[in-house]
Each structure stands twice: as C-alpha cells, then as structure tokens.
Tab-separated table of C-alpha atoms in Angstrom:
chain	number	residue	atom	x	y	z
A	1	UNK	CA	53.348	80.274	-35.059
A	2	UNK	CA	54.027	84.007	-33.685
A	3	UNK	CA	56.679	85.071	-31.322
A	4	UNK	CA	59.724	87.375	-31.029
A	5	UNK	CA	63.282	86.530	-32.584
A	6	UNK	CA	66.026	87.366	-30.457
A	7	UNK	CA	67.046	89.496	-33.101
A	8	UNK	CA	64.170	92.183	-33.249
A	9	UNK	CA	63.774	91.901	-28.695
A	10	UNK	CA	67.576	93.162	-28.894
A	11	UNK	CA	66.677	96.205	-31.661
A	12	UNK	CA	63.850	97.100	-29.309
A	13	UNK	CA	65.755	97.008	-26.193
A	14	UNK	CA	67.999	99.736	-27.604
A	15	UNK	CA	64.865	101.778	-28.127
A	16	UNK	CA	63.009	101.476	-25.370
A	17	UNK	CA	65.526	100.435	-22.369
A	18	UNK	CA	63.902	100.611	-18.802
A	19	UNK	CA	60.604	102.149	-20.061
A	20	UNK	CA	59.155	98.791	-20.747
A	21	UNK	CA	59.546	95.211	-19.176
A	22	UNK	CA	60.450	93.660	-22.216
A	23	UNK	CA	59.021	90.199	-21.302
A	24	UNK	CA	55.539	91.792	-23.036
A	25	UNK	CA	57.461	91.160	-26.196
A	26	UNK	CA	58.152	87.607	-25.796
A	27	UNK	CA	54.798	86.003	-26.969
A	28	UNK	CA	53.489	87.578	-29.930
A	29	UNK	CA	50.585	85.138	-30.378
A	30	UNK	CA	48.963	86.730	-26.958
A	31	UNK	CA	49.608	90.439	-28.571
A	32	UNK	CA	47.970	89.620	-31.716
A	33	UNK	CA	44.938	87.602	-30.261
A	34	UNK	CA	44.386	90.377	-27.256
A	35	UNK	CA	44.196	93.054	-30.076
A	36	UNK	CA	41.214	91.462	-31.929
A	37	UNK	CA	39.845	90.609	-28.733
A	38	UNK	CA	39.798	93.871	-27.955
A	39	UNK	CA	37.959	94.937	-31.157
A	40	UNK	CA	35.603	92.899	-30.317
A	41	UNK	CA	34.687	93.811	-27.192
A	42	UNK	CA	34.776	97.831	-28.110
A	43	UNK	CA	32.852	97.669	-31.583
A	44	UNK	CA	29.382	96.425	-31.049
A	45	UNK	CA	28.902	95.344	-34.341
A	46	UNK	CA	31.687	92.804	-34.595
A	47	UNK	CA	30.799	89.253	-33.017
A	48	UNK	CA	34.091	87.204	-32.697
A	49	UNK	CA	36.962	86.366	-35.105
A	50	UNK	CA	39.188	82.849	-36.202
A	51	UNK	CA	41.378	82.019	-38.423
A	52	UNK	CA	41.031	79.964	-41.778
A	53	UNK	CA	43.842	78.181	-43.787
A	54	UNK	CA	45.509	79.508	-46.766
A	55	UNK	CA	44.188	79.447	-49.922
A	56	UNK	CA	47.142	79.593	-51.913
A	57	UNK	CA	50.791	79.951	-52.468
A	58	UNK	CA	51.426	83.775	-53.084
A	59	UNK	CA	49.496	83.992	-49.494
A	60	UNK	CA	51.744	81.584	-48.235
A	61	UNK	CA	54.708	83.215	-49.383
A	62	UNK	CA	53.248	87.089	-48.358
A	63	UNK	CA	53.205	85.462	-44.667
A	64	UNK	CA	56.027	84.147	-44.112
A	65	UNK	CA	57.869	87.331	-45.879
A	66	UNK	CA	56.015	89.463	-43.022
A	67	UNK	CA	56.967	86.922	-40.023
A	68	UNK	CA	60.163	87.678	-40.717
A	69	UNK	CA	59.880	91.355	-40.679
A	70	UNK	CA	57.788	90.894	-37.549
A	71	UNK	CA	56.766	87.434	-36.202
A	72	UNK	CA	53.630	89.362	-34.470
A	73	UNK	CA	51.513	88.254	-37.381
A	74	UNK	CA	48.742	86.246	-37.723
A	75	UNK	CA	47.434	84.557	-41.695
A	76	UNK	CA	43.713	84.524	-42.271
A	77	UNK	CA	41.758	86.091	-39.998
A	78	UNK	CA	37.937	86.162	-40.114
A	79	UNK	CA	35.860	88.311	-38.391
A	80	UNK	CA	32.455	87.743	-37.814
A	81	UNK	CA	30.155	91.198	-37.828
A	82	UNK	CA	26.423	91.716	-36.517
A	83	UNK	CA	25.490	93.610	-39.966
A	84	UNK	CA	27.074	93.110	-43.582
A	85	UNK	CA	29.794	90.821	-45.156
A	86	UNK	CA	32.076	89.409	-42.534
A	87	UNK	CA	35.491	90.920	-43.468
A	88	UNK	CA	38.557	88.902	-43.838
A	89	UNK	CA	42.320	89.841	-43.914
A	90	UNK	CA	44.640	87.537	-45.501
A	91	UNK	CA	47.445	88.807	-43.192
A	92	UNK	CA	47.321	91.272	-39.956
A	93	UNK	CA	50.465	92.561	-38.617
A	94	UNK	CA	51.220	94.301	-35.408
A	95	UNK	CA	55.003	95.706	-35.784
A	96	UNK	CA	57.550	95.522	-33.448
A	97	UNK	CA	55.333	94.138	-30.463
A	98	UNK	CA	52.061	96.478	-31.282
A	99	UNK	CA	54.574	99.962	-30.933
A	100	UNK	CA	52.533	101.711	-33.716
A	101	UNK	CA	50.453	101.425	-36.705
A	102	UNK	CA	48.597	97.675	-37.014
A	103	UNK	CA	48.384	96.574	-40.910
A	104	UNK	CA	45.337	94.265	-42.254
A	105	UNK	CA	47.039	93.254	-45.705
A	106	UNK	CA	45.865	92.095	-48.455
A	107	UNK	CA	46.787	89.497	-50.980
A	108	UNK	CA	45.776	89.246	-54.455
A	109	UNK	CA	46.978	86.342	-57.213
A	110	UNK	CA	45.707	87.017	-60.717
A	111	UNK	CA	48.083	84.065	-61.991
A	112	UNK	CA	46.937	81.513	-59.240
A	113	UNK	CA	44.540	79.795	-61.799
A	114	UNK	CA	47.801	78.491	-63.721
A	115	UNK	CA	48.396	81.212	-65.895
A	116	UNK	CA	52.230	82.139	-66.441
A	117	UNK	CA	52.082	85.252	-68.282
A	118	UNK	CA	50.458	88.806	-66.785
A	119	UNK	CA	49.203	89.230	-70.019
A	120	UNK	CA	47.072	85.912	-70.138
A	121	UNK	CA	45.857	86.855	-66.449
A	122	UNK	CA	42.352	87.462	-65.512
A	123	UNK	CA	42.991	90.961	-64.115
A	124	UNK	CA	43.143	91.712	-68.217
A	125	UNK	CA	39.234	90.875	-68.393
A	126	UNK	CA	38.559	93.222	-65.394
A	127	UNK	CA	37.743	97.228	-66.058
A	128	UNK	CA	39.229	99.813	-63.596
A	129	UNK	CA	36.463	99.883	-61.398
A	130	UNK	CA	36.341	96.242	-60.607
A	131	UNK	CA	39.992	96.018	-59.756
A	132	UNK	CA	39.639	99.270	-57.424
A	133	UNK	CA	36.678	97.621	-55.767
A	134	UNK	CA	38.377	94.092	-55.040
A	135	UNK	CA	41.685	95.948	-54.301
A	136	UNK	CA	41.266	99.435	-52.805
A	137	UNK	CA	37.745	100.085	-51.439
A	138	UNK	CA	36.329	96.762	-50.143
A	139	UNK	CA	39.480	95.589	-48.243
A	140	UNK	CA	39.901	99.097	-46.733
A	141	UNK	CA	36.210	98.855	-45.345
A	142	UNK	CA	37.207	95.318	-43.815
A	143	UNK	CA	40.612	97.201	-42.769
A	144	UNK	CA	38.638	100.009	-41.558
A	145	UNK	CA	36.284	97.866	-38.980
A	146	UNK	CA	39.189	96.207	-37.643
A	147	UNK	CA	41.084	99.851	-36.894
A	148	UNK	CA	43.715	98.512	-39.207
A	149	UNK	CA	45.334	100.417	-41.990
A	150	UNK	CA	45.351	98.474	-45.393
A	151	UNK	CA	48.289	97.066	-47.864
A	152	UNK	CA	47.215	95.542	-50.955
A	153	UNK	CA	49.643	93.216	-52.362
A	154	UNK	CA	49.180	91.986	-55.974
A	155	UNK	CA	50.170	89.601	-58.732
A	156	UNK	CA	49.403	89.854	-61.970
A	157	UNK	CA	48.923	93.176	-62.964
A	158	UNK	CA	49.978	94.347	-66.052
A	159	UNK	CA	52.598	97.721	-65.536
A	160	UNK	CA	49.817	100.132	-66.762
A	161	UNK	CA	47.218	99.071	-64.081
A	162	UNK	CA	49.571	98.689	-61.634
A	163	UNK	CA	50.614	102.265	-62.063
A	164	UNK	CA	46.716	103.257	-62.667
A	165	UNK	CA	45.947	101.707	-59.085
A	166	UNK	CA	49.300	103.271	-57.394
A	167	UNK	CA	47.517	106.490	-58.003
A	168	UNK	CA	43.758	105.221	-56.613
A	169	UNK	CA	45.404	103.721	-53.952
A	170	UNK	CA	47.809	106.651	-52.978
A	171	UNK	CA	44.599	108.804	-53.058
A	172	UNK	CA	42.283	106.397	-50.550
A	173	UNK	CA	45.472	106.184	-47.961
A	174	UNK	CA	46.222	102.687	-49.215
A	175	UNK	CA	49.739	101.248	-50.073
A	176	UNK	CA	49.744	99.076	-53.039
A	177	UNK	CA	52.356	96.923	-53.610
A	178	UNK	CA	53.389	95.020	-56.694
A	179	UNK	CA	54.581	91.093	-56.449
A	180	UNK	CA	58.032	92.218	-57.782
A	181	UNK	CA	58.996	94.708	-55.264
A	182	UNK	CA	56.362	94.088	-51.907
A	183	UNK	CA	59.293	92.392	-49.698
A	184	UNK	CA	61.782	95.739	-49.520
A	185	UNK	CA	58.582	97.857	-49.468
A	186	UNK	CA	56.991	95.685	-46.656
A	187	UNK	CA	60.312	95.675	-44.578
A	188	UNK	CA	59.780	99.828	-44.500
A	189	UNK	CA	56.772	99.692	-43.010
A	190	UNK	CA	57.084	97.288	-40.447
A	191	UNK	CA	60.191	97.978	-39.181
A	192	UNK	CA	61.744	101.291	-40.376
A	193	UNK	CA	58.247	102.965	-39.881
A	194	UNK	CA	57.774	101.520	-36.548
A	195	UNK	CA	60.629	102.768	-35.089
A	196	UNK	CA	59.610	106.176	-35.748
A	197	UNK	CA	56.197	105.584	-34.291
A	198	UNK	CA	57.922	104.091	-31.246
A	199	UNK	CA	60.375	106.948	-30.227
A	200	UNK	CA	57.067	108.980	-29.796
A	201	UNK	CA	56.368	106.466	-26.801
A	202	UNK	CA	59.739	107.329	-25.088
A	203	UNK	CA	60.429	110.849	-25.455
C-alpha cells in the first residue's frame, strides 16, 4: 500500500545527491511503521497503534489524493494510550521519505449521511464551539501525542463557517482545508513545503 514512485526518488535525488543512500526511500511502509514505533517506545503513555478500515468515501478519496503527493502514507491509524481517549488519525503522512514536518490529517464529511446540499447538512445544527471542538482542538490533541502537526479537511461547511473556522484554525497552528480546494492546498504542503525543510538537511 505505501512505497516510492519513481517519479518523487528522481526529484529527491536532485536534492539530496550523495548525502543519502537513496535505497532508505524505497519502502515507505517501513518509514511510516518505524515512526509510530518509535512514538511508542519514547512516550510512555502511548501503548501500541493499528490500523482500521475506512469509514467512508470522502476518506477514501482524501487518501488516495495524499498517496499521490507522497505514497509514505498510511489511512486509519489508531493509537492505543495508557490514560484518556485513544486518538485516531484518519490519514498520517510523512513527506518526501520523512525529510520534514509529519502531518496527522483529518477528515470530516458533513454530507456522508446522504445529504446533497451544504445547506441540508448536519454541520447547520452544530454551534461554533462544537465544530471547533470536533475540528480544531480534539484532533490537534490526538495530533499533538503523536508529534504530528494537524490538517483538517472538511465537507460540508457552509462558506460562512468555513471562513469562521479558517480564522480558529489559523490561530491554533492548524490548516483547514475546504473539500473544494484541499488537493492543490495538500500538494503545497507535502511536496513544495518539504523541499524547503529538506535543503536544511544538506546545506
């Protein structure tokens, strides 16, 4: 399910040249599973971690968008913790071969429950506070455990919470990313913003 495209081993090789064997690159599964092995062995409060299936379709479609971007992903992880909820990412991405920041992102489907129109979904029921707690602060303290920085992506918002959240989100060091426009945003991140964060290996 994980593992390097030719493509993105090539971009890195321009990068990086003879300061890394670039067979590290080549399994992306082992990458991913060492790094939550790792947080499990250095946080005493975490017990082990699996992954679940998806629950949906917009989850679905959020991970394969990111395995494309970079195919060091893994959908659905659970992690099992000594004390408290047991957090849960529906996505966690390690760019570019682990070279810089490591996302836990979250996906959110107000429509999944058949509705067709943002104004006839259940996020209109919800005040402010409930959608910042199910999309800002209690994924960021699952985020947070893992050492992972957090993207929200949602679907179903209308404009004027969307924007509302933008600004909570913006605020708590969150990126919040709207259904319509996640794919270009998420391709920034992940790439773009890991090549930065990689040239400060090599210099």
């Amino acid at each position: 399910m994980v593992g390097f495209f030719g493509s993105e081993i090539q971009e890195i090789e321009t990068y990086v040249g003879d300061y890394a064997d670039m067979k590290i690159f080549k399994n992306g599964g082992e990458i991913v599973h060492d790094y939550f092995d790792e947080r499990i062995t250095e946080n005493s409060n975490l017990e082990g971690w699996h992954q679940d299936i998806h629950e949906d379709d917009f989850e679905e479609e959020v991970f394969e968008t990111v395995q494309e971007l970079t195919s060091v992903a893994l959908d659905n992880i659970r992690i099992e913790v000594d004390v408290g909820d047991n957090p849960d990412f529906d996505v966690a991405a390690l760019p570019l071969g682990g070279f810089g920041t490591t996302y836990a992102i979250e996906v959110k489907d107000y429509l999944q429950e058949g509705n067709d129109e943002v104004s006839e979904a259940p996020a209109n029921n919800k005040d402010a506070g409930e959608l910042r707690s199910e999309l800002i602060r209690k994924p960021k303290e699952y985020a947070e455990q893992a050492d992972c920085d957090l993207i929200t992506i949602v679907k179903g918002l209308s404009e004027e919470q969307y924007g509302d959240l933008s600004r909570l989100a913006e605020s708590s060091s969150v990126v919040l990313l709207n259904h319509d426009n996640y794919q270009e945003e998420l391709r920034k991140l992940l790439i773009e913003e890991s090549f930065k964060e990689m040239s400060e290996y090599i210099v």
